[in-house]
Amino acid sequence: MDDKHLDVKVHYLAGAPELEQFDYGGCVDLYNYEDVDMRAGDWQLVNLGVSMQLPDGYDALLLPRSSTFKRYGLLLANSVGYIDNSYAGDEDVWMASVYATRDVHIDKGTRCFQFRIIPTQPKLSFTPVDRLKPKRRGGFGSTDE
């Protein structure tokens, strides 16, 4: 195994499509394990049909695919899903928490979500100080430039 390859152990629910990483794009697509039927304003957990044991030192970000909102009107209810390394048992099935902005039906096996492996947050310490850098950057979400 080279330093750019990680082995992820995957437990598939019966009939779930196997995951595949393509040479393009930075994420791996996930498939809806069941048909999804939602009305506008509904919230639901969408079963993705897999449990995973991520490599030590790594967690995962669960994201919608770029076409998910346009095609289906779904929003990931918490904007991004974070799956930590300890969520690793056979019954720790990955789910997407979604909110429907319109009535929608999505067939089982549709690729609506994706994930990306990221390094686990290192241990942090917090040091109280009297002052930080003297320059104020300015604004909230703006550098005032």
mmCIF file of N, CA and C in Angstrom:
data_model
loop_
_atom_site.group_PDB
_atom_site.id
_atom_site.type_symbol
_atom_site.label_atom_id
_atom_site.label_comp_id
_atom_site.label_asym_id
_atom_site.label_seq_id
_atom_site.Cartn_x
_atom_site.Cartn_y
_atom_site.Cartn_z
ATOM 1 N N MET A 1 0.849 -1.178 0.000
ATOM 2 C CA MET A 1 0.000 0.000 0.000
ATOM 3 C C MET A 1 0.892 1.239 0.000
ATOM 4 N N ASP A 2 0.691 2.162 -0.964
ATOM 5 C CA ASP A 2 1.486 3.380 -0.981
ATOM 6 C C ASP A 2 0.860 4.422 -0.058
ATOM 7 N N ASP A 3 1.566 5.538 0.165
ATOM 8 C CA ASP A 3 1.086 6.533 1.125
ATOM 9 C C ASP A 3 -0.122 7.324 0.633
ATOM 10 N N LYS A 4 -0.528 7.152 -0.611
ATOM 11 C CA LYS A 4 -1.712 7.833 -1.123
ATOM 12 C C LYS A 4 -2.926 6.907 -1.201
ATOM 13 N N HIS A 5 -2.823 5.719 -0.667
ATOM 14 C CA HIS A 5 -3.908 4.739 -0.724
ATOM 15 C C HIS A 5 -4.332 4.376 0.689
ATOM 16 N N LEU A 6 -5.631 4.458 0.959
ATOM 17 C CA LEU A 6 -6.183 4.066 2.251
ATOM 18 C C LEU A 6 -7.164 2.926 2.036
ATOM 19 N N ASP A 7 -7.154 1.962 2.925
ATOM 20 C CA ASP A 7 -8.092 0.843 2.855
ATOM 21 C C ASP A 7 -9.271 1.131 3.777
ATOM 22 N N VAL A 8 -10.464 1.193 3.213
ATOM 23 C CA VAL A 8 -11.688 1.435 3.970
ATOM 24 C C VAL A 8 -12.491 0.141 3.976
ATOM 25 N N LYS A 9 -12.790 -0.347 5.159
ATOM 26 C CA LYS A 9 -13.603 -1.565 5.281
ATOM 27 C C LYS A 9 -15.076 -1.161 5.199
ATOM 28 N N VAL A 10 -15.823 -1.823 4.301
ATOM 29 C CA VAL A 10 -17.220 -1.476 4.052
ATOM 30 C C VAL A 10 -18.103 -2.683 4.302
ATOM 31 N N HIS A 11 -19.167 -2.473 5.061
ATOM 32 C CA HIS A 11 -20.213 -3.480 5.252
ATOM 33 C C HIS A 11 -21.435 -2.989 4.469
ATOM 34 N N TYR A 12 -21.847 -3.770 3.466
ATOM 35 C CA TYR A 12 -22.988 -3.395 2.625
ATOM 36 C C TYR A 12 -24.257 -4.045 3.150
ATOM 37 N N LEU A 13 -25.346 -3.288 3.199
ATOM 38 C CA LEU A 13 -26.650 -3.897 3.452
ATOM 39 C C LEU A 13 -27.009 -4.734 2.228
ATOM 40 N N ALA A 14 -27.843 -5.730 2.404
ATOM 41 C CA ALA A 14 -28.206 -6.643 1.319
ATOM 42 C C ALA A 14 -28.682 -5.877 0.086
ATOM 43 N N GLY A 15 -28.038 -6.106 -1.042
ATOM 44 C CA GLY A 15 -28.436 -5.495 -2.304
ATOM 45 C C GLY A 15 -27.908 -4.092 -2.542
ATOM 46 N N ALA A 16 -27.153 -3.541 -1.616
ATOM 47 C CA ALA A 16 -26.604 -2.188 -1.814
ATOM 48 C C ALA A 16 -25.528 -2.214 -2.892
ATOM 49 N N PRO A 17 -25.490 -1.201 -3.745
ATOM 50 C CA PRO A 17 -24.446 -1.145 -4.774
ATOM 51 C C PRO A 17 -23.064 -0.966 -4.140
ATOM 52 N N GLU A 18 -22.061 -1.544 -4.755
ATOM 53 C CA GLU A 18 -20.700 -1.396 -4.246
ATOM 54 C C GLU A 18 -20.155 -0.015 -4.583
ATOM 55 N N LEU A 19 -19.374 0.524 -3.673
ATOM 56 C CA LEU A 19 -18.767 1.835 -3.864
ATOM 57 C C LEU A 19 -17.599 1.730 -4.831
ATOM 58 N N GLU A 20 -17.363 2.846 -5.528
ATOM 59 C CA GLU A 20 -16.261 2.903 -6.474
ATOM 60 C C GLU A 20 -15.704 4.319 -6.480
ATOM 61 N N GLN A 21 -14.387 4.437 -6.431
ATOM 62 C CA GLN A 21 -13.764 5.756 -6.540
ATOM 63 C C GLN A 21 -13.292 5.935 -7.969
ATOM 64 N N PHE A 22 -13.744 7.014 -8.581
ATOM 65 C CA PHE A 22 -13.353 7.300 -9.961
ATOM 66 C C PHE A 22 -12.089 8.148 -9.971
ATOM 67 N N ASP A 23 -11.385 8.176 -11.091
ATOM 68 C CA ASP A 23 -10.160 8.955 -11.213
ATOM 69 C C ASP A 23 -10.432 10.455 -11.214
ATOM 70 N N TYR A 24 -11.663 10.862 -11.516
ATOM 71 C CA TYR A 24 -12.014 12.275 -11.519
ATOM 72 C C TYR A 24 -12.838 12.585 -10.272
ATOM 73 N N GLY A 25 -12.817 13.826 -9.859
ATOM 74 C CA GLY A 25 -13.586 14.242 -8.690
ATOM 75 C C GLY A 25 -12.874 13.869 -7.403
ATOM 76 N N GLY A 26 -13.205 14.582 -6.352
ATOM 77 C CA GLY A 26 -12.533 14.371 -5.084
ATOM 78 C C GLY A 26 -13.322 13.591 -4.066
ATOM 79 N N CYS A 27 -14.518 13.147 -4.415
ATOM 80 C CA CYS A 27 -15.373 12.434 -3.470
ATOM 81 C C CYS A 27 -15.830 11.105 -4.067
ATOM 82 N N VAL A 28 -16.405 10.265 -3.209
ATOM 83 C CA VAL A 28 -16.957 8.970 -3.626
ATOM 84 C C VAL A 28 -18.473 9.053 -3.497
ATOM 85 N N ASP A 29 -19.177 8.691 -4.569
ATOM 86 C CA ASP A 29 -20.637 8.735 -4.567
ATOM 87 C C ASP A 29 -21.234 7.659 -3.673
ATOM 88 N N LEU A 30 -22.373 8.001 -3.066
ATOM 89 C CA LEU A 30 -23.160 7.077 -2.252
ATOM 90 C C LEU A 30 -24.541 6.939 -2.891
ATOM 91 N N TYR A 31 -25.171 5.806 -2.677
ATOM 92 C CA TYR A 31 -26.448 5.484 -3.320
ATOM 93 C C TYR A 31 -27.566 5.393 -2.287
ATOM 94 N N ASN A 32 -28.754 5.878 -2.660
ATOM 95 C CA ASN A 32 -29.922 5.697 -1.794
ATOM 96 C C ASN A 32 -30.225 4.200 -1.724
ATOM 97 N N TYR A 33 -30.355 3.692 -0.524
ATOM 98 C CA TYR A 33 -30.618 2.267 -0.345
ATOM 99 C C TYR A 33 -32.089 1.927 -0.598
ATOM 100 N N GLU A 34 -32.960 2.897 -0.452
ATOM 101 C CA GLU A 34 -34.401 2.690 -0.630
ATOM 102 C C GLU A 34 -34.974 3.829 -1.466
ATOM 103 N N ASP A 35 -36.162 3.619 -2.024
ATOM 104 C CA ASP A 35 -36.877 4.726 -2.648
ATOM 105 C C ASP A 35 -37.095 5.814 -1.591
ATOM 106 N N VAL A 36 -37.061 7.058 -2.028
ATOM 107 C CA VAL A 36 -37.311 8.194 -1.143
ATOM 108 C C VAL A 36 -38.547 8.921 -1.663
ATOM 109 N N ASP A 37 -39.545 9.078 -0.804
ATOM 110 C CA ASP A 37 -40.750 9.842 -1.127
ATOM 111 C C ASP A 37 -40.935 10.878 -0.037
ATOM 112 N N MET A 38 -40.910 12.152 -0.428
ATOM 113 C CA MET A 38 -41.033 13.231 0.542
ATOM 114 C C MET A 38 -41.951 14.315 -0.007
ATOM 115 N N ARG A 39 -42.606 15.005 0.903
ATOM 116 C CA ARG A 39 -43.424 16.167 0.559
ATOM 117 C C ARG A 39 -42.623 17.413 0.933
ATOM 118 N N ALA A 40 -42.921 18.514 0.306
ATOM 119 C CA ALA A 40 -42.260 19.773 0.639
ATOM 120 C C ALA A 40 -42.364 20.031 2.139
ATOM 121 N N GLY A 41 -41.246 20.358 2.769
ATOM 122 C CA GLY A 41 -41.215 20.624 4.205
ATOM 123 C C GLY A 41 -40.919 19.422 5.069
ATOM 124 N N ASP A 42 -40.855 18.220 4.479
ATOM 125 C CA ASP A 42 -40.532 17.013 5.247
ATOM 126 C C ASP A 42 -39.041 16.942 5.556
ATOM 127 N N TRP A 43 -38.740 16.315 6.693
ATOM 128 C CA TRP A 43 -37.374 15.958 7.071
ATOM 129 C C TRP A 43 -37.321 14.442 7.141
ATOM 130 N N GLN A 44 -36.208 13.858 6.743
ATOM 131 C CA GLN A 44 -36.084 12.396 6.740
ATOM 132 C C GLN A 44 -34.611 11.994 6.768
ATOM 133 N N LEU A 45 -34.345 10.816 7.306
ATOM 134 C CA LEU A 45 -33.026 10.211 7.189
ATOM 135 C C LEU A 45 -33.049 9.294 5.974
ATOM 136 N N VAL A 46 -32.132 9.499 5.051
ATOM 137 C CA VAL A 46 -32.027 8.667 3.857
ATOM 138 C C VAL A 46 -30.937 7.632 4.112
ATOM 139 N N ASN A 47 -31.320 6.367 4.054
ATOM 140 C CA ASN A 47 -30.410 5.249 4.271
ATOM 141 C C ASN A 47 -29.489 5.116 3.059
ATOM 142 N N LEU A 48 -28.174 5.086 3.300
ATOM 143 C CA LEU A 48 -27.203 4.997 2.216
ATOM 144 C C LEU A 48 -26.657 3.584 2.027
ATOM 145 N N GLY A 49 -27.137 2.635 2.814
ATOM 146 C CA GLY A 49 -26.867 1.220 2.569
ATOM 147 C C GLY A 49 -25.492 0.706 2.944
ATOM 148 N N VAL A 50 -24.690 1.529 3.630
ATOM 149 C CA VAL A 50 -23.338 1.102 3.991
ATOM 150 C C VAL A 50 -22.994 1.497 5.420
ATOM 151 N N SER A 51 -22.137 0.704 6.011
ATOM 152 C CA SER A 51 -21.428 1.042 7.245
ATOM 153 C C SER A 51 -19.957 0.950 6.875
ATOM 154 N N MET A 52 -19.127 1.781 7.483
ATOM 155 C CA MET A 52 -17.709 1.757 7.137
ATOM 156 C C MET A 52 -16.838 1.862 8.366
ATOM 157 N N GLN A 53 -15.703 1.184 8.289
ATOM 158 C CA GLN A 53 -14.660 1.352 9.285
ATOM 159 C C GLN A 53 -13.559 2.153 8.599
ATOM 160 N N LEU A 54 -13.494 3.430 8.942
ATOM 161 C CA LEU A 54 -12.500 4.307 8.336
ATOM 162 C C LEU A 54 -11.121 4.011 8.922
ATOM 163 N N PRO A 55 -10.078 4.262 8.169
ATOM 164 C CA PRO A 55 -8.727 4.023 8.683
ATOM 165 C C PRO A 55 -8.451 4.886 9.917
ATOM 166 N N ASP A 56 -7.591 4.397 10.791
ATOM 167 C CA ASP A 56 -7.199 5.174 11.961
ATOM 168 C C ASP A 56 -6.664 6.525 11.513
ATOM 169 N N GLY A 57 -7.087 7.565 12.218
ATOM 170 C CA GLY A 57 -6.615 8.907 11.903
ATOM 171 C C GLY A 57 -7.447 9.632 10.857
ATOM 172 N N TYR A 58 -8.577 9.040 10.455
ATOM 173 C CA TYR A 58 -9.418 9.657 9.424
ATOM 174 C C TYR A 58 -10.880 9.637 9.820
ATOM 175 N N ASP A 59 -11.602 10.669 9.387
ATOM 176 C CA ASP A 59 -13.047 10.796 9.523
ATOM 177 C C ASP A 59 -13.608 11.043 8.122
ATOM 178 N N ALA A 60 -14.911 11.273 8.020
ATOM 179 C CA ALA A 60 -15.509 11.505 6.704
ATOM 180 C C ALA A 60 -16.471 12.686 6.754
ATOM 181 N N LEU A 61 -16.524 13.402 5.651
ATOM 182 C CA LEU A 61 -17.535 14.433 5.433
ATOM 183 C C LEU A 61 -18.562 13.876 4.468
ATOM 184 N N LEU A 62 -19.833 13.980 4.813
ATOM 185 C CA LEU A 62 -20.934 13.559 3.954
ATOM 186 C C LEU A 62 -21.525 14.818 3.340
ATOM 187 N N LEU A 63 -21.610 14.841 2.013
ATOM 188 C CA LEU A 63 -22.039 16.024 1.277
ATOM 189 C C LEU A 63 -23.075 15.647 0.225
ATOM 190 N N PRO A 64 -23.946 16.589 -0.150
ATOM 191 C CA PRO A 64 -24.810 16.314 -1.297
ATOM 192 C C PRO A 64 -23.984 16.396 -2.577
ATOM 193 N N ARG A 65 -24.369 15.664 -3.600
ATOM 194 C CA ARG A 65 -23.748 15.855 -4.914
ATOM 195 C C ARG A 65 -24.209 17.211 -5.435
ATOM 196 N N SER A 66 -23.464 17.787 -6.355
ATOM 197 C CA SER A 66 -23.791 19.133 -6.828
ATOM 198 C C SER A 66 -25.155 19.200 -7.504
ATOM 199 N N SER A 67 -25.646 18.105 -8.061
ATOM 200 C CA SER A 67 -26.937 18.106 -8.758
ATOM 201 C C SER A 67 -28.122 17.767 -7.849
ATOM 202 N N THR A 68 -27.883 17.408 -6.599
ATOM 203 C CA THR A 68 -28.961 16.925 -5.732
ATOM 204 C C THR A 68 -30.062 17.958 -5.522
ATOM 205 N N PHE A 69 -29.690 19.199 -5.264
ATOM 206 C CA PHE A 69 -30.733 20.205 -5.047
ATOM 207 C C PHE A 69 -31.476 20.512 -6.340
ATOM 208 N N LYS A 70 -30.733 20.703 -7.427
ATOM 209 C CA LYS A 70 -31.365 21.038 -8.707
ATOM 210 C C LYS A 70 -32.340 19.949 -9.146
ATOM 211 N N ARG A 71 -31.929 18.707 -9.060
ATOM 212 C CA ARG A 71 -32.777 17.601 -9.533
ATOM 213 C C ARG A 71 -33.905 17.239 -8.579
ATOM 214 N N TYR A 72 -33.622 17.292 -7.262
ATOM 215 C CA TYR A 72 -34.573 16.723 -6.306
ATOM 216 C C TYR A 72 -35.074 17.698 -5.249
ATOM 217 N N GLY A 73 -34.499 18.886 -5.167
ATOM 218 C CA GLY A 73 -34.936 19.861 -4.170
ATOM 219 C C GLY A 73 -34.602 19.466 -2.752
ATOM 220 N N LEU A 74 -33.585 18.604 -2.571
ATOM 221 C CA LEU A 74 -33.181 18.186 -1.227
ATOM 222 C C LEU A 74 -32.017 19.023 -0.729
ATOM 223 N N LEU A 75 -32.083 19.374 0.538
ATOM 224 C CA LEU A 75 -30.983 20.024 1.231
ATOM 225 C C LEU A 75 -30.503 19.094 2.334
ATOM 226 N N LEU A 76 -29.209 18.989 2.517
ATOM 227 C CA LEU A 76 -28.673 18.269 3.659
ATOM 228 C C LEU A 76 -29.012 19.132 4.870
ATOM 229 N N ALA A 77 -29.829 18.609 5.781
ATOM 230 C CA ALA A 77 -30.433 19.414 6.842
ATOM 231 C C ALA A 77 -29.407 20.093 7.743
ATOM 232 N N ASN A 78 -28.260 19.494 7.939
ATOM 233 C CA ASN A 78 -27.242 20.112 8.780
ATOM 234 C C ASN A 78 -26.079 20.652 7.936
ATOM 235 N N SER A 79 -26.325 20.903 6.681
ATOM 236 C CA SER A 79 -25.367 21.477 5.714
ATOM 237 C C SER A 79 -24.227 20.553 5.344
ATOM 238 N N VAL A 80 -23.700 19.836 6.282
ATOM 239 C CA VAL A 80 -22.655 18.848 6.023
ATOM 240 C C VAL A 80 -22.803 17.762 7.081
ATOM 241 N N GLY A 81 -22.574 16.529 6.692
ATOM 242 C CA GLY A 81 -22.594 15.440 7.660
ATOM 243 C C GLY A 81 -21.163 15.111 8.058
ATOM 244 N N TYR A 82 -20.939 14.892 9.330
ATOM 245 C CA TYR A 82 -19.603 14.555 9.813
ATOM 246 C C TYR A 82 -19.675 13.169 10.433
ATOM 247 N N ILE A 83 -18.883 12.254 9.928
ATOM 248 C CA ILE A 83 -18.880 10.880 10.431
ATOM 249 C C ILE A 83 -17.513 10.623 11.036
ATOM 250 N N ASP A 84 -17.493 10.473 12.360
ATOM 251 C CA ASP A 84 -16.187 10.283 12.988
ATOM 252 C C ASP A 84 -15.785 8.811 12.965
ATOM 253 N N ASN A 85 -14.524 8.601 13.202
ATOM 254 C CA ASN A 85 -13.883 7.295 13.092
ATOM 255 C C ASN A 85 -14.508 6.241 14.005
ATOM 256 N N SER A 86 -15.116 6.657 15.113
ATOM 257 C CA SER A 86 -15.682 5.679 16.048
ATOM 258 C C SER A 86 -17.026 5.123 15.581
ATOM 259 N N TYR A 87 -17.655 5.729 14.583
ATOM 260 C CA TYR A 87 -18.937 5.253 14.043
ATOM 261 C C TYR A 87 -18.599 4.171 13.027
ATOM 262 N N ALA A 88 -18.303 2.977 13.514
ATOM 263 C CA ALA A 88 -17.643 1.992 12.656
ATOM 264 C C ALA A 88 -18.194 0.574 12.754
ATOM 265 N N GLY A 89 -19.330 0.380 13.411
ATOM 266 C CA GLY A 89 -19.881 -0.962 13.534
ATOM 267 C C GLY A 89 -20.792 -1.333 12.372
ATOM 268 N N ASP A 90 -21.100 -2.629 12.251
ATOM 269 C CA ASP A 90 -21.999 -3.103 11.190
ATOM 270 C C ASP A 90 -23.338 -2.371 11.200
ATOM 271 N N GLU A 91 -23.830 -2.017 12.386
ATOM 272 C CA GLU A 91 -25.136 -1.369 12.497
ATOM 273 C C GLU A 91 -25.059 0.148 12.483
ATOM 274 N N ASP A 92 -23.855 0.694 12.330
ATOM 275 C CA ASP A 92 -23.680 2.146 12.214
ATOM 276 C C ASP A 92 -23.839 2.534 10.742
ATOM 277 N N VAL A 93 -25.067 2.397 10.257
ATOM 278 C CA VAL A 93 -25.364 2.628 8.845
ATOM 279 C C VAL A 93 -25.336 4.123 8.556
ATOM 280 N N TRP A 94 -24.669 4.480 7.487
ATOM 281 C CA TRP A 94 -24.586 5.881 7.096
ATOM 282 C C TRP A 94 -25.944 6.358 6.595
ATOM 283 N N MET A 95 -26.347 7.522 7.067
ATOM 284 C CA MET A 95 -27.624 8.143 6.716
ATOM 285 C C MET A 95 -27.374 9.600 6.330
ATOM 286 N N ALA A 96 -28.217 10.121 5.487
ATOM 287 C CA ALA A 96 -28.187 11.543 5.158
ATOM 288 C C ALA A 96 -29.442 12.181 5.737
ATOM 289 N N SER A 97 -29.269 13.208 6.543
ATOM 290 C CA SER A 97 -30.372 13.943 7.135
ATOM 291 C C SER A 97 -30.797 15.017 6.134
ATOM 292 N N VAL A 98 -31.991 14.862 5.531
ATOM 293 C CA VAL A 98 -32.387 15.760 4.441
ATOM 294 C C VAL A 98 -33.698 16.476 4.708
ATOM 295 N N TYR A 99 -33.825 17.631 4.065
ATOM 296 C CA TYR A 99 -35.028 18.455 4.110
ATOM 297 C C TYR A 99 -35.481 18.650 2.666
ATOM 298 N N ALA A 100 -36.758 18.397 2.399
ATOM 299 C CA ALA A 100 -37.298 18.536 1.041
ATOM 300 C C ALA A 100 -37.913 19.916 0.848
ATOM 301 N N THR A 101 -37.496 20.594 -0.219
ATOM 302 C CA THR A 101 -38.062 21.906 -0.533
ATOM 303 C C THR A 101 -39.250 21.798 -1.484
ATOM 304 N N ARG A 102 -39.458 20.604 -2.033
ATOM 305 C CA ARG A 102 -40.609 20.351 -2.904
ATOM 306 C C ARG A 102 -40.957 18.870 -2.813
ATOM 307 N N ASP A 103 -42.118 18.480 -3.296
ATOM 308 C CA ASP A 103 -42.494 17.072 -3.329
ATOM 309 C C ASP A 103 -41.521 16.347 -4.253
ATOM 310 N N VAL A 104 -41.088 15.145 -3.828
ATOM 311 C CA VAL A 104 -40.080 14.456 -4.625
ATOM 312 C C VAL A 104 -40.175 12.943 -4.431
ATOM 313 N N HIS A 105 -39.888 12.233 -5.502
ATOM 314 C CA HIS A 105 -39.677 10.788 -5.464
ATOM 315 C C HIS A 105 -38.288 10.539 -6.053
ATOM 316 N N ILE A 106 -37.481 9.754 -5.343
ATOM 317 C CA ILE A 106 -36.141 9.407 -5.824
ATOM 318 C C ILE A 106 -36.019 7.889 -5.770
ATOM 319 N N ASP A 107 -35.651 7.296 -6.879
ATOM 320 C CA ASP A 107 -35.536 5.843 -6.953
ATOM 321 C C ASP A 107 -34.371 5.319 -6.128
ATOM 322 N N LYS A 108 -34.570 4.129 -5.585
ATOM 323 C CA LYS A 108 -33.491 3.396 -4.930
ATOM 324 C C LYS A 108 -32.308 3.316 -5.901
ATOM 325 N N GLY A 109 -31.096 3.434 -5.382
ATOM 326 C CA GLY A 109 -29.901 3.327 -6.211
ATOM 327 C C GLY A 109 -29.459 4.630 -6.854
ATOM 328 N N THR A 110 -30.178 5.722 -6.578
ATOM 329 C CA THR A 110 -29.809 7.028 -7.125
ATOM 330 C C THR A 110 -28.631 7.597 -6.331
ATOM 331 N N ARG A 111 -27.708 8.218 -7.035
ATOM 332 C CA ARG A 111 -26.550 8.843 -6.383
ATOM 333 C C ARG A 111 -26.907 10.293 -6.037
ATOM 334 N N CYS A 112 -27.242 10.528 -4.780
ATOM 335 C CA CYS A 112 -27.580 11.881 -4.327
ATOM 336 C C CYS A 112 -26.524 12.458 -3.396
ATOM 337 N N PHE A 113 -25.699 11.603 -2.812
ATOM 338 C CA PHE A 113 -24.744 12.042 -1.806
ATOM 339 C C PHE A 113 -23.357 11.513 -2.124
ATOM 340 N N GLN A 114 -22.370 12.063 -1.445
ATOM 341 C CA GLN A 114 -20.980 11.672 -1.643
ATOM 342 C C GLN A 114 -20.226 11.866 -0.327
ATOM 343 N N PHE A 115 -19.055 11.260 -0.232
ATOM 344 C CA PHE A 115 -18.252 11.479 0.963
ATOM 345 C C PHE A 115 -16.796 11.694 0.591
ATOM 346 N N ARG A 116 -16.109 12.322 1.529
ATOM 347 C CA ARG A 116 -14.677 12.589 1.384
ATOM 348 C C ARG A 116 -14.013 12.239 2.710
ATOM 349 N N ILE A 117 -12.917 11.512 2.647
ATOM 350 C CA ILE A 117 -12.137 11.158 3.833
ATOM 351 C C ILE A 117 -11.233 12.344 4.179
ATOM 352 N N ILE A 118 -11.185 12.689 5.471
ATOM 353 C CA ILE A 118 -10.340 13.795 5.931
ATOM 354 C C ILE A 118 -9.558 13.363 7.168
ATOM 355 N N PRO A 119 -8.404 13.969 7.400
ATOM 356 C CA PRO A 119 -7.668 13.647 8.632
ATOM 357 C C PRO A 119 -8.476 14.038 9.867
ATOM 358 N N THR A 120 -8.380 13.237 10.911
ATOM 359 C CA THR A 120 -9.041 13.524 12.173
ATOM 360 C C THR A 120 -8.442 14.781 12.788
ATOM 361 N N GLN A 121 -9.280 15.568 13.432
ATOM 362 C CA GLN A 121 -8.830 16.779 14.125
ATOM 363 C C GLN A 121 -7.745 16.408 15.134
ATOM 364 N N PRO A 122 -6.590 17.079 15.092
ATOM 365 C CA PRO A 122 -5.555 16.783 16.086
ATOM 366 C C PRO A 122 -5.984 17.275 17.469
ATOM 367 N N LYS A 123 -5.321 16.784 18.505
ATOM 368 C CA LYS A 123 -5.567 17.263 19.865
ATOM 369 C C LYS A 123 -5.163 18.734 19.916
ATOM 370 N N LEU A 124 -5.981 19.529 20.536
ATOM 371 C CA LEU A 124 -5.726 20.956 20.644
ATOM 372 C C LEU A 124 -5.560 21.351 22.103
ATOM 373 N N SER A 125 -4.812 22.403 22.332
ATOM 374 C CA SER A 125 -4.790 23.037 23.654
ATOM 375 C C SER A 125 -5.175 24.497 23.417
ATOM 376 N N PHE A 126 -5.705 25.140 24.426
ATOM 377 C CA PHE A 126 -6.180 26.512 24.299
ATOM 378 C C PHE A 126 -5.464 27.371 25.334
ATOM 379 N N THR A 127 -4.768 28.379 24.854
ATOM 380 C CA THR A 127 -3.957 29.244 25.706
ATOM 381 C C THR A 127 -4.604 30.616 25.826
ATOM 382 N N PRO A 128 -5.012 31.001 27.041
ATOM 383 C CA PRO A 128 -5.556 32.344 27.216
ATOM 384 C C PRO A 128 -4.453 33.390 27.016
ATOM 385 N N VAL A 129 -4.776 34.481 26.331
ATOM 386 C CA VAL A 129 -3.835 35.586 26.134
ATOM 387 C C VAL A 129 -4.556 36.899 26.398
ATOM 388 N N ASP A 130 -3.779 37.941 26.685
ATOM 389 C CA ASP A 130 -4.367 39.264 26.904
ATOM 390 C C ASP A 130 -4.731 39.946 25.592
ATOM 391 N N ARG A 131 -3.940 39.683 24.533
ATOM 392 C CA ARG A 131 -4.186 40.284 23.229
ATOM 393 C C ARG A 131 -3.822 39.302 22.134
ATOM 394 N N LEU A 132 -4.506 39.444 21.025
ATOM 395 C CA LEU A 132 -4.154 38.704 19.823
ATOM 396 C C LEU A 132 -3.444 39.674 18.883
ATOM 397 N N LYS A 133 -3.269 39.310 17.654
ATOM 398 C CA LYS A 133 -2.627 40.206 16.690
ATOM 399 C C LYS A 133 -3.287 41.586 16.754
ATOM 400 N N PRO A 134 -2.510 42.646 16.630
ATOM 401 C CA PRO A 134 -3.100 43.974 16.754
ATOM 402 C C PRO A 134 -3.949 44.399 15.558
ATOM 403 N N LYS A 135 -3.762 43.820 14.396
ATOM 404 C CA LYS A 135 -4.517 44.240 13.214
ATOM 405 C C LYS A 135 -5.905 43.606 13.202
ATOM 406 N N ARG A 136 -6.928 44.430 13.037
ATOM 407 C CA ARG A 136 -8.304 43.944 12.905
ATOM 408 C C ARG A 136 -8.563 43.683 11.428
ATOM 409 N N ARG A 137 -9.033 42.497 11.108
ATOM 410 C CA ARG A 137 -9.300 42.138 9.720
ATOM 411 C C ARG A 137 -10.515 42.869 9.176
ATOM 412 N N GLY A 138 -11.503 43.036 10.001
ATOM 413 C CA GLY A 138 -12.671 43.812 9.611
ATOM 414 C C GLY A 138 -13.822 42.985 9.100
ATOM 415 N N GLY A 139 -15.042 43.376 9.483
ATOM 416 C CA GLY A 139 -16.266 42.787 8.958
ATOM 417 C C GLY A 139 -16.482 41.348 9.371
ATOM 418 N N PHE A 140 -17.652 40.869 9.106
ATOM 419 C CA PHE A 140 -17.983 39.461 9.305
ATOM 420 C C PHE A 140 -18.222 38.893 7.931
ATOM 421 N N GLY A 141 -17.341 37.985 7.505
ATOM 422 C CA GLY A 141 -17.462 37.427 6.175
ATOM 423 C C GLY A 141 -16.958 38.378 5.102
ATOM 424 N N SER A 142 -16.210 39.366 5.522
ATOM 425 C CA SER A 142 -15.667 40.332 4.572
ATOM 426 C C SER A 142 -14.357 40.859 5.118
ATOM 427 N N THR A 143 -13.426 41.127 4.246
ATOM 428 C CA THR A 143 -12.154 41.708 4.677
ATOM 429 C C THR A 143 -12.148 43.215 4.483
ATOM 430 N N ASP A 144 -13.285 43.792 4.121
ATOM 431 C CA ASP A 144 -13.421 45.230 3.889
ATOM 432 C C ASP A 144 -12.490 45.740 2.806
ATOM 433 N N GLU A 145 -12.095 44.895 1.876
ATOM 434 C CA GLU A 145 -11.194 45.323 0.801
ATOM 435 C C GLU A 145 -11.958 45.513 -0.479
#
